[in-house]
Phi, psi and omega in degrees: 000133184285142179282156176294134172299118185292159187215124175255147176290161188298326189241139177278127178250102183287339189279310173299322181296311185292317174306312188299317190283328179298317179289315175301315185291317180285327181291325186261013178042048171308330195253014184280130176285147179231104182293344178277351190296329190073176190096160176294125184279150170220116187230140174229135169254136182295143163298105190293122171299157175289135180272065178230023182154238185225166175282161180238185181302323178295324173295316181284340174292311177300318183296318180301308181302310189292313184299330176292310180293325176299305174306324181291314183294332174295306185304330180284001175083014171284147175281105201248133172229123163252112184266125182266163172168171182234156173263147190284327181046071190321298190293320185289320176296314184300321186287319177306312191282328173292324174297324177294314183295323178300322177287348176263010181059031173247172169224166187292321184296320176297325189279319179099155183298322181294319185285322182291320173292339172292314184298319183300313183294329178291315177300315184307306184303321179291308190289317175301328176298315185293316190288322186290334180285325180290328171293327175294325180293326177285353173072035182289142189258053176273168171266095195295335175299342183246020179302132180235167174221141195294349178245013173286175195310310182293316182288331180291326176304315176300320180294308179306311177306319180296310186297317181306310190293313181303316189285322187286335176271003183070017178265348171240130181221162180237130179199174186264102178227165172290127185230162174287117176255130183252107184305332184289317180265351182053049183216156172287146170224150177287171188296331183282350178261019187250118181246128184276129184238128172287129184228151179273109175235214174222158176241113182267132182253123185239158173247136178249111184293142173290139186301324185273008169076012183276359181147207178204170170243144181255130180233160187232140189217156174253350185234077189292340183294326185299336185305333180301339182248018181292140179229000172192172170239139178246150177224172175270129183297345180257006174280113188299328188297331187230356181299336176286349181271346187299128182106326186295172170236155174249166174252116181289124174303163183065299180275348175057024172286135189267125181228150191270158169260128180244156182258118171214134189293343181300335191281123176277107193291350182266349178272132176053229178277344191091003175238135192241127177273148188240120185234089187298325188280358194226007182205130179304321173299307179290338181288319170303310184296321175295324176292320179296333185243011171059034179274158177290144178254103183255111183275126183243003184252133171278170177293343181266007179088008179264154177276148179271185175302335184294344184274001173071235187285357180259003184305136180088349185278136172303152198288341171273332180290311170311321183300318188283325183285336185279317176304308182309313184292320182289325174300310177312312178291345173092024176261349179273135186265300180198163177234134180248142170290129187216124181266128177205170181270131182235128178290133173245156175286128178302324192261314185291329179065025173228158184306139182284164179234105166306122186217134179285127186208141172271113190226177175254140183233153173257123172294105187284332189297324172296325182281319174297315179300329174297312170294329176295318182298318171304315187288316187288323189262335188231000182051054189229121003274167177270141188255138168230121357295162187291328181312332186287343176311307181300323184291319180292316186293312184304318179295325181291328187283335186261003181298143172241171187312124190273122181278120181247356179268151181226141181275058188232164168258329190272107188153194179271107185298135185299136187270060177228141179231133187269132176280077178298334175298350177269343185229051180053036168085355186252142173271113177244173177303335187246016173292141173287157179215163169240151173250136183215158172278351180206159178294335177291316178293323179293330179291319178296319176292321186283319172309311181303322180283314196242001180092179183297331196262022183285156183232121185257147169222129178286142179313134182276353182285163176245168179283150172300139178304326180286353173285313180290316185288341172298337175267004185308308189299330192247327185285331177295336183261005168115356177303143012267010169284153182265073191280167175287327178295317181302310184301321194275312202254351177247139018284149171308165178276297198226138163250134184234117183203170181276152177301328183299350181235020172300328175280316178302317196236308181307308185297316184300320182288318186291324180293308182301313179305300184305325183273323184266348181234344189071013187217151170285151190282348176210164177275324182231138176246100183266110176273113179260155174289196175260159176265112174277155177278182184303334183262012174082018181256145173297141179280134178210153165302328186287319181281335184076031184246021178286163177242116184298113174301319188290338173298311184294315187299313187297334179267328191233345177102156191288318181301325171306315193284307187305310190286340171282330178292327184279324179284347180283342181291115184270357186169143179312132177083358182268146170297153177237164183243126180246129177292135191208127177258103182285333179285335177258353194042061179229159188223104186296322179298311179301321181293321175303314168301321183300317186294329175299316174298318174309308182300312175303313183300305182301329180289322174295323181295319180299306181306312189292322178297339174244030180253006181054033169088005183263152179277170171298319181296320184287318182295331183084168174279134187290147169259087185303132171239323178291149175302319181292332179282324183287332182285313181298319179294325177292316170305304182308305181290339173296315181293326177299313179303313187290320175296318179297316182295313184298306181298317184299334187255016181067023173271061185296314181294321186284332173303312184287323177293323177294318181291324181294317179295317181291319184291308185288316184276289180304303186285303182284308188278337190247295187299309175313309185299319187289337183253002183301317180301319189282355190255000168304158184285325180272015174284171178298124191305318185294306183308312184294320181298306185298325177296308176308307184303307188298321184284319177293320180300308186289311180305313179294325180297312189293325175298325178290318182293319186285338189307318176301330179275324190221076190290325197280302176307319178294324188294310180306323180279326175301316173311315187275328184282334183259004174046065184278124180293153182292329181280335183229045184299134170270168176224143192292326172303342186259358174282167176275137184292153180304137177251149182282133172253104174309324184294343182256005168284124175217091190299320177305312179298317179300322177288328177296312182301323184293330181295318177302310187293326184285330174299310181299316173294330178285324170303309177306316178292320172304319182291313177304314182301321193264008183052040173284126186302144171312325190273352186275122169274160186225165170266132184235147175228122176257125184241130173203137178289341178283103178303344175287314180290332180289333178291319175300308179304314182296316171292338175247016180303329177293333178283319178291321176296322182286317195267332180260009179051053175261138181261316180238123181233121172251142176237108196227161174273137179316321188286348172279347182230047184264008185297325177303309178297325177294319180291329173295322172296317179290330180284339167296315175300317185287329173306306181307308181307314185293327182292322185288318174303312176303325178301308187298312180298321177303314178295325170297324179296315186295307180307313182296318176294333174289320183296313181293327179296333186273352172274127187302141177074303181304316184297311181301327179293316181293328178293318176294318183288326177299309175299320172298322181287325172302310186297311176304317180301315184298317185296316181289318187241000187228346186289318186241151179301328174295314180297316182295316179297327179297305178303325177293314181302314184299314178290306186283325176303321184296314186301315188287327177303313179299315180291325177301318176306323184277336183229349180089154179263192182290340185275146194294347174274356173081357179277138174289126182213150166295141182227168174235135177244151168216168178223138171229108187059248178257011185261129173257132172251122186243129174237118174290133179269338192294132179079358184247327173223172169273104186312312196288324173299308178303313173308311176302321173296315180297317179295319189290316180291327170298312181304319183295317184291319182302315182292322170302314186295320175301308179308305184292327179296310176305319182299307185292340187268352175268117179312323189295316183285322179302319184283335193253334180295154171302146177299328180282338180282315182299315175302317181296326171290328173296320181295317182290327176300300181304329177285314180300319180290325180291318178296326178290326188292319174303311182287334169292318180292327183288321175295327174293326178300331183269000185288000000 
């Protein structure tokens, strides 16, 4: 039974195609993982995007990279799971909701915790729906049946289990320490959530008088308001200027508090005055000095950034308002020495976007060293995990070495509430720093523990704070697979295979995951960490909300299609971990690079249409695998299997950009532009049946292989073409994502043949270029002579002469040894000898002429007549032939062209038919290509065009040379402008050189 002739529409419509297959894949659960399937597992858990808005270009880039890897390994036959999900993003959501409440004139405390959380869950539902729909638009091959959220029941259970286990092991504790405080969100933040920004500030110098009235010391600070919390002044004990003052006391200005002068080697004698004010409750270095010297810790700051009662008259003032007022008061009291401009680094809250405030606070902490040391042990002893690129290993290791205890409590309501219950009945119904507590996995268990400790009348209240988001996301690789339960998913897919993430969260997330996993599961959570770069804007700048230079991926998807955007993002990667730059015209919302990828999809589509129209309705399976006989068939099969090998090797080693580029070159160049053109004549109905069938087999075989190779990069168009090519029935339809990836057949790779065929292709390309340069019309066939001294090259050209004649529109083709066609160069040498001879003869006749001239000159009247005639002729000759460049060129052509024609009549020229002809010449390696133009084009028209172009190029050279020889321009213009002029000059000179050579070929 003959199959129905497949039919693709004349134009590819990415929008309907992509929506159709996204729905098909999801409805049929094509990507649903099965732990019982067997086979080597390959698992990636998605870096969960925050439920705070919509996806940006960074998400699109990361998703495209992950999906390419996942689809590739699925087609390699591995038991694949890509698990999707989202993160609750405590601070981000909390900040957004409080901003909304502020516009309504409310606070979260007025709303209450329960109502506030209702709003948060409502926001999550709306925002998460947007994000997940965007992920679907990207065509990601995730298992939607395993979708997780960091606050869902299963993950919440894992968080409680992790907290209680670490607490019981003494690795989680509660205590009062200096933390990074964000006044905007009124919550503690971890060190990794602090962004240091360089700012232009001031350095204020103050005098602190000695209590005994014997003088004063001068201190300098960038935060004058904190002096209200000073409890000492420190100097270096080895500083001869001040060591005699150690042990004396000072009177703190404004507050009149007596404070000591202490000696501490932490003080740098070369910084400022060498005297340092010590505020233990508001500076991390001062905090450590305060502990070393048993100093009082005086907190002057409220949680909202205003000053408290310890600040005296400045109570209630915002910290920055108080700063100005404190300086004014010190100046008025005569304690201000000077104010200097000072550029320094200020820590900002990454989420709150305000300067953080070091603040004494009772919080929950994780003892980080045991966890970090475990991760270091895996790294140093097992190289686990392995980083790609490898340079990130050192960054990761250095981070683990430097980590300090991790503050995990946040003064927020959205998140995992800390599983600790306070016996408030022991502290007058209030939670204080000293209220006893129990840690439990549930409220019921908490009551049982509390009653055993405090009696039946105990009153419990759960800690109102929530855990740091990174605590829960640190469990993501194993909590999403069912931990702490020993599920089949956990047994099959954990540890996961690869983590794909940006370098900017190695510290936030990667290290957290390895530490938590190493301690709680005894294994690293992933084998490999593939670190990708950033998507930069059209100016090479990092995209950010602050700059407003982000590019909406959906906008480009709506214009060009998902496959085009995905392919562009991957193809731009020049190496693992490298940033990519996306071309973008903001005025038109267009991208030239994404448009190029869209053109690639059209190229593939049209090639597939051509192939299917010439298969007589047969599928690749019905046609069978080709047994190549002809040179072009063997060449394309060798190239195809070479590309299979190359692509597989690249993806296995995370060279995704290189793999994408290689496929582009093979599909567009080798398959579409070369092979399809080569076999067109063999596909005619009157062609040799055997040759025709082999051409059909080869076309179908390679096209199906191309679709499989390209599928991980462009899933939608490849599925659409593959379904049509293989004519899948609707009732038992297979799908391309579940097909086996092409395997290399080394027996079909012939590198020598490929090299030889490249010579043929280069020859065809050169003839085509020469035709274009000479303005030979496409329908006109030419004569061509290929000359080479290499017998091997002549054999290759002879074997492929039918391809050359067919694709380059050559009617008469001769392939000869250069030695057989050296007559013209020889004649040029003879012409040189003849010229010398003619010069000698001219001198002899000149001498004779002079003698005759002298004789005539001595004859009266006759001599004068001859002088007048000679002068007049000379003047006429010069005016006609020497005054202008065009006239001189014409004279040159008349003299030398005539010489060459005369010589070629005597000896025959380079063309095999022996006729003197103007030729266009080109070179490929050691092969010379000659195309006679006589009778094919109007030589004078071609010459006129070349002369016009040459004049234009020479004028450009002259203009640019004048500009670059002008010292004023070179010295004053921007470096990039000067370099641009130099580049333009080089290009103009090169163009002029080419044009002169072409003109010479017409002489």
